[in-house]
Short mmCIF file of C-alpha atoms and ligand atoms in Angstrom, two decimals:
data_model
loop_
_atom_site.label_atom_id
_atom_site.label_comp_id
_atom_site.label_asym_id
_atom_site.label_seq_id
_atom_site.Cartn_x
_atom_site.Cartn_y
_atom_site.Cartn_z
CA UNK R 1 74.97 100.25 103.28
CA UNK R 2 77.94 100.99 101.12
CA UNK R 3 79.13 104.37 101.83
CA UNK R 4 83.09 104.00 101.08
CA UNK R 5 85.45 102.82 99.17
CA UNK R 6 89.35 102.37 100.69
CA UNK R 7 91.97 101.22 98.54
CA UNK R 8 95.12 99.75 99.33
CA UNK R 9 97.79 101.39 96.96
CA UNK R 10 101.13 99.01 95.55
CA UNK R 11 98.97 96.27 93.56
CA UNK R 12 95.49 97.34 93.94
CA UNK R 13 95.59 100.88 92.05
CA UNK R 14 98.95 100.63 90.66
CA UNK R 15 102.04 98.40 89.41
CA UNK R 16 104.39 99.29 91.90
CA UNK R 17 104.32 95.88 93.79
CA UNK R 18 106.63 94.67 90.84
CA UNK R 19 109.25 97.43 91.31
CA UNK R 20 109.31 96.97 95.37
CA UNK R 21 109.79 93.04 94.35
CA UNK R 22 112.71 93.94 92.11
CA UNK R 23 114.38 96.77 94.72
CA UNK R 24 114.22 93.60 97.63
CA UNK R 25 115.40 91.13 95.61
CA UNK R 26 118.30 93.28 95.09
CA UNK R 27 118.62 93.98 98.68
CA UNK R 28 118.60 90.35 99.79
CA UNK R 29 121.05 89.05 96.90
CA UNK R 30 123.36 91.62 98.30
CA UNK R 31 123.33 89.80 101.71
CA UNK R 32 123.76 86.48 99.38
CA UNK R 33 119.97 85.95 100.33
CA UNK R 34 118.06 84.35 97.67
CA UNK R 35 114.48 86.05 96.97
CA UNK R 36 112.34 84.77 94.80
CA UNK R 37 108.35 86.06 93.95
CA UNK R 38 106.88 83.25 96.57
CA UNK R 39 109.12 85.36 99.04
CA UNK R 40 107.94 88.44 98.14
CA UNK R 41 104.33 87.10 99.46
CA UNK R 42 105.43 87.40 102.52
CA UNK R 43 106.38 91.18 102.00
CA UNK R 44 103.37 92.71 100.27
CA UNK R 45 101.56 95.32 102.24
CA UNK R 46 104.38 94.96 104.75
CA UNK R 47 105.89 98.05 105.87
CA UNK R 48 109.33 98.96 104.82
CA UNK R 49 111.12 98.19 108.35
CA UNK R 50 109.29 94.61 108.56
CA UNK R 51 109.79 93.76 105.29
CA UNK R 52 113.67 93.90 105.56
CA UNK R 53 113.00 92.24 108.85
CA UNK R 54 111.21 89.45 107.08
CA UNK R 55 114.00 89.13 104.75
CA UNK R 56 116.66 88.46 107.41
CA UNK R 57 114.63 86.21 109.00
CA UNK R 58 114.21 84.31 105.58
CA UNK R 59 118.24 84.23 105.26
CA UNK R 60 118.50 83.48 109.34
CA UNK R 61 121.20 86.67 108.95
CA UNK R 62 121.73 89.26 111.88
CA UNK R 63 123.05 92.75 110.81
CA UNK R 64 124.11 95.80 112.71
CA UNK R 65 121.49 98.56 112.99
CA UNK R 66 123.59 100.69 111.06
CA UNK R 67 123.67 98.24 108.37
CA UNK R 68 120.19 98.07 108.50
CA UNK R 69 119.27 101.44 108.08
CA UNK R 70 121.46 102.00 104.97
CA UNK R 71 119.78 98.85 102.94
CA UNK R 72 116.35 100.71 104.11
CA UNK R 73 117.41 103.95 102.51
CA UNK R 74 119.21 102.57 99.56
CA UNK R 75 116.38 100.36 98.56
CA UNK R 76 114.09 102.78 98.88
CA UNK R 77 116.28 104.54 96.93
CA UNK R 78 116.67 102.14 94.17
CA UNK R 79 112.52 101.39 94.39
CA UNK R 80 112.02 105.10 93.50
CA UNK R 81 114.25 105.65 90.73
CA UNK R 82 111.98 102.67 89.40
CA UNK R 83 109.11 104.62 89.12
CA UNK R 84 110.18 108.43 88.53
CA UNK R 85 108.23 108.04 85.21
CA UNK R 86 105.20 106.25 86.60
CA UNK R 87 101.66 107.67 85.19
CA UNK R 88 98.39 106.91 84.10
CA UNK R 89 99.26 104.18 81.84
CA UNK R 90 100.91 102.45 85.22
CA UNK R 91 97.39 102.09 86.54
CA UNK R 92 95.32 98.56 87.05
CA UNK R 93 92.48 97.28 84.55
CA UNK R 94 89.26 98.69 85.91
CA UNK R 95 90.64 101.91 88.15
CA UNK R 96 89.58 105.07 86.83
CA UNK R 97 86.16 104.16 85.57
CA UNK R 98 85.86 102.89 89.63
CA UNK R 99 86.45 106.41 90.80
CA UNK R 100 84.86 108.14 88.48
CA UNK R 101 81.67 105.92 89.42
CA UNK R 102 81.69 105.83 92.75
CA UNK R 103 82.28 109.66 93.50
CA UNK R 104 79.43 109.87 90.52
CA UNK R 105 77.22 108.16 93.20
CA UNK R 106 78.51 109.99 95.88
CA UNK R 107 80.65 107.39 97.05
CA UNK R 108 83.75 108.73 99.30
CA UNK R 109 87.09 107.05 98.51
CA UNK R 110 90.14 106.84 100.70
CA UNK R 111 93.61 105.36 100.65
CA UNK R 112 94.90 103.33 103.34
CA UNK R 113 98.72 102.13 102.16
CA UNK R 114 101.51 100.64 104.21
CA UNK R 115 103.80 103.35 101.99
CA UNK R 116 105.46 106.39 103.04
CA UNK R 117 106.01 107.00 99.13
CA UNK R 118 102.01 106.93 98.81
CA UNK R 119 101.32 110.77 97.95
CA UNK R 120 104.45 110.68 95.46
CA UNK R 121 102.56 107.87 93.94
CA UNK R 122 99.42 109.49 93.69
CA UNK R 123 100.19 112.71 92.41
CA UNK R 124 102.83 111.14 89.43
CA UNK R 125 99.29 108.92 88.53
CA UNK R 126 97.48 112.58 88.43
CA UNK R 127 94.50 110.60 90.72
CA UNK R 128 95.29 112.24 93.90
CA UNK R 129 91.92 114.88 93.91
CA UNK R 130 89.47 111.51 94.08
CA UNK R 131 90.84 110.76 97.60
CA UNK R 132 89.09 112.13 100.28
CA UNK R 133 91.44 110.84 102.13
CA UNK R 134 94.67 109.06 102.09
CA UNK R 135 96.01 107.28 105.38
CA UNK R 136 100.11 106.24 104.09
CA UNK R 137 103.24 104.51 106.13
CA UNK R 138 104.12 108.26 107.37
CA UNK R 139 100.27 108.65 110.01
CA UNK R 140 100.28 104.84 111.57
CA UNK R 141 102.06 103.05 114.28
CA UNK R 142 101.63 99.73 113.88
CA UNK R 143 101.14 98.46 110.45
CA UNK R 144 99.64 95.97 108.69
CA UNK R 145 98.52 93.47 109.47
CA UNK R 146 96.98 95.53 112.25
CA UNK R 147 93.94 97.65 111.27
CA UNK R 148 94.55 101.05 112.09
CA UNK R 149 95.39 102.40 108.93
CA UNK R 150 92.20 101.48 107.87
CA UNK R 151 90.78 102.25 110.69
CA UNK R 152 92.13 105.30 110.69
CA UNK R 153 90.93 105.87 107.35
CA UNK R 154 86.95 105.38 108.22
CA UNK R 155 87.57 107.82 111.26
CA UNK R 156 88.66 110.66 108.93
CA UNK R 157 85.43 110.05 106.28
CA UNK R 158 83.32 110.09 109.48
CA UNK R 159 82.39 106.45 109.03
CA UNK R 160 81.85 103.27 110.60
CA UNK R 161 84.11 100.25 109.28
CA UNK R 162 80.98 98.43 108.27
CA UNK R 163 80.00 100.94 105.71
CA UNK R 164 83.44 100.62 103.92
CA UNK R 165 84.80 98.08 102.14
CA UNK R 166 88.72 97.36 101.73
CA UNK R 167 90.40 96.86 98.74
CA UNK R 168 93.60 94.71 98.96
CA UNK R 169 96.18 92.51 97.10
CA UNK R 170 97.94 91.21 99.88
CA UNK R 171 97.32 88.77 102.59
CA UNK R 172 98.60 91.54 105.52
CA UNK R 173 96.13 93.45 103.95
CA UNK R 174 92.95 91.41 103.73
CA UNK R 175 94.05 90.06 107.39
CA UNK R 176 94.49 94.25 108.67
CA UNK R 177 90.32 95.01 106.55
CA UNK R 178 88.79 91.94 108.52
CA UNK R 179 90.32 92.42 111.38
CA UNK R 180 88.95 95.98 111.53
CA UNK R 181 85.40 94.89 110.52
CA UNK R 182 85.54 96.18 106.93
CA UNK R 183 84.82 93.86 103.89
CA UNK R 184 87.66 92.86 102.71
CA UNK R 185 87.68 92.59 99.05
CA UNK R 186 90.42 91.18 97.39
CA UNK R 187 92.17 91.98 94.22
CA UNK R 188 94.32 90.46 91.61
CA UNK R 189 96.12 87.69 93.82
CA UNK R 190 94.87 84.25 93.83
CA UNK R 191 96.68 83.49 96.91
CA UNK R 192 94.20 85.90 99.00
CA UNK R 193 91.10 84.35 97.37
CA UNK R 194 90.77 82.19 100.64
CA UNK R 195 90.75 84.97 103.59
CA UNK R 196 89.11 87.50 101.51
CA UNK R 197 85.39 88.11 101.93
CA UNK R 198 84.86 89.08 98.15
CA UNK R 199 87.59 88.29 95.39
CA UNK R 200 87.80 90.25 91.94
CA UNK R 201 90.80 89.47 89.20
CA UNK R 202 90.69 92.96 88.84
CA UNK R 203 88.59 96.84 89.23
CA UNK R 204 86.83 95.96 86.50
CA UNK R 205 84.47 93.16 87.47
CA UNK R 206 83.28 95.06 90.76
CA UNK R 207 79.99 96.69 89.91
CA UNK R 208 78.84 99.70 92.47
CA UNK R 209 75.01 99.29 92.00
CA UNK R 210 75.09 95.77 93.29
CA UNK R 211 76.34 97.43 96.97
CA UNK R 212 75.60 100.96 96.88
C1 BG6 S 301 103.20 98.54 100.68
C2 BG6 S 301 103.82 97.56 99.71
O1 BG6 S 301 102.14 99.20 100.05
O2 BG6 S 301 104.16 99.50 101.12
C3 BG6 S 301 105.07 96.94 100.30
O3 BG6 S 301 102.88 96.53 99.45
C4 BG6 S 301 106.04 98.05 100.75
O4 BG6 S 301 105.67 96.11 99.33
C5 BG6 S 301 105.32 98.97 101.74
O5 BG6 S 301 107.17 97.49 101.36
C6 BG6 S 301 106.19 100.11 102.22
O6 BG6 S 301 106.43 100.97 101.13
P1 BG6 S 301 107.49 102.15 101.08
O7 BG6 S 301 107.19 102.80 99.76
O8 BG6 S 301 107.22 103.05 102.25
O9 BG6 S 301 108.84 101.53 101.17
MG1 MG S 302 99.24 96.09 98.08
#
């Protein structure tokens, strides 16, 4: 029985995955690494730290730890001068009518985002008051595609994983929702169509009544 909904943040709620895209591929040109949207595949959902990781590894480049820290602060920098004037209008097809639905039915909803920039996020999109809880980069150890920040998240509603389903763009993410025993549903990315349990082009074409 569907008793929660937990949604995956950059590319499921909002735009953002574009802007992180954009901040990278300005990180990696600057090592003279090219970066390109197939790479950034390989990034989505994937916390900050990895994800420069995974770019390295893509340009077979070693950097000093110093170095390494500065990119991570100056593209985060960059990525959130990108989106000082996110708001409502930044949200995906399908979001808000979701929320407002499933709290109608007494649905709980919870975030559970590889971002450490998720409650900026959420208060800038004015949604943060549907969450009854939101699980970000900042309260998890090892990210996804392990499960415990969704895990994590059906501990704090007081629920089982098999009476939540996972919202996700990205194949970390779908990978992190099955492996915790959610269904994973995914959203908006053809190239997750394959691993997720459920796929939707967007919010709007998932219908509460038909699980709840
Ligand atoms: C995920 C995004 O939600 O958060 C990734 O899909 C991003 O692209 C990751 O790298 C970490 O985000 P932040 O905001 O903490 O750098
Ligand atoms: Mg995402």
């Amino acid at each position: 029985m569907l008793k929660a909904l937990i949604f995956d943040l950059d590319g499921v709620i909002v735009t953002t995955e574009h802007n992180h895209f954009i901040a990278w591929k300005r990180t990696a040109n600057s090592l003279g690494i090219d970066f390109e949207e197939e790479h950034n595949e390989l990034l989505k959902g994937v916390s900050r730290v990895d994800s420069l990781k995974k770019i390295l590894e893509l340009g077979a480049k070693t950097i000093s730890t110093e170095e390494f820290n500065e990119l991570l602060i100056s593209k985060n920098d960059f990525y959130v001068d990108s989106i000082q004037d996110l708001n409502q209008t930044d949200l995906l097809p399908g979001v808000l009518s979701l929320l407002q639905e499933a709290k109608s039915k007494g649905i709980k909803l919870g975030i559970g985002s590889s971002s450490k920039n998720a409650n900026f996020i959420l208060d800038k999109l004015a949604i943060r008051s549907y969450f009854e809880v939101v699980i970000d980069g900042n309260g998890v150890k090892d990210p996804k595609p392990h499960p415990e920040v969704f895990l994590n998240g059906a501990k704090a509603l007081g629920l089982s994983p098999k009476d939540c389903m996972v919202f996700e763009d990205a194949t970390s993410g779908i990978a992190a929702a099955k492996a915790g025993g959610f269904t994973a549903v995914g959203v908006g990315n053809p190239n997750i169509k394959a691993q997720a349990d459920i796929y939707l082009n967007d919010l709007t074409e998932f219908r509460v009544e038909q699980y709840a």
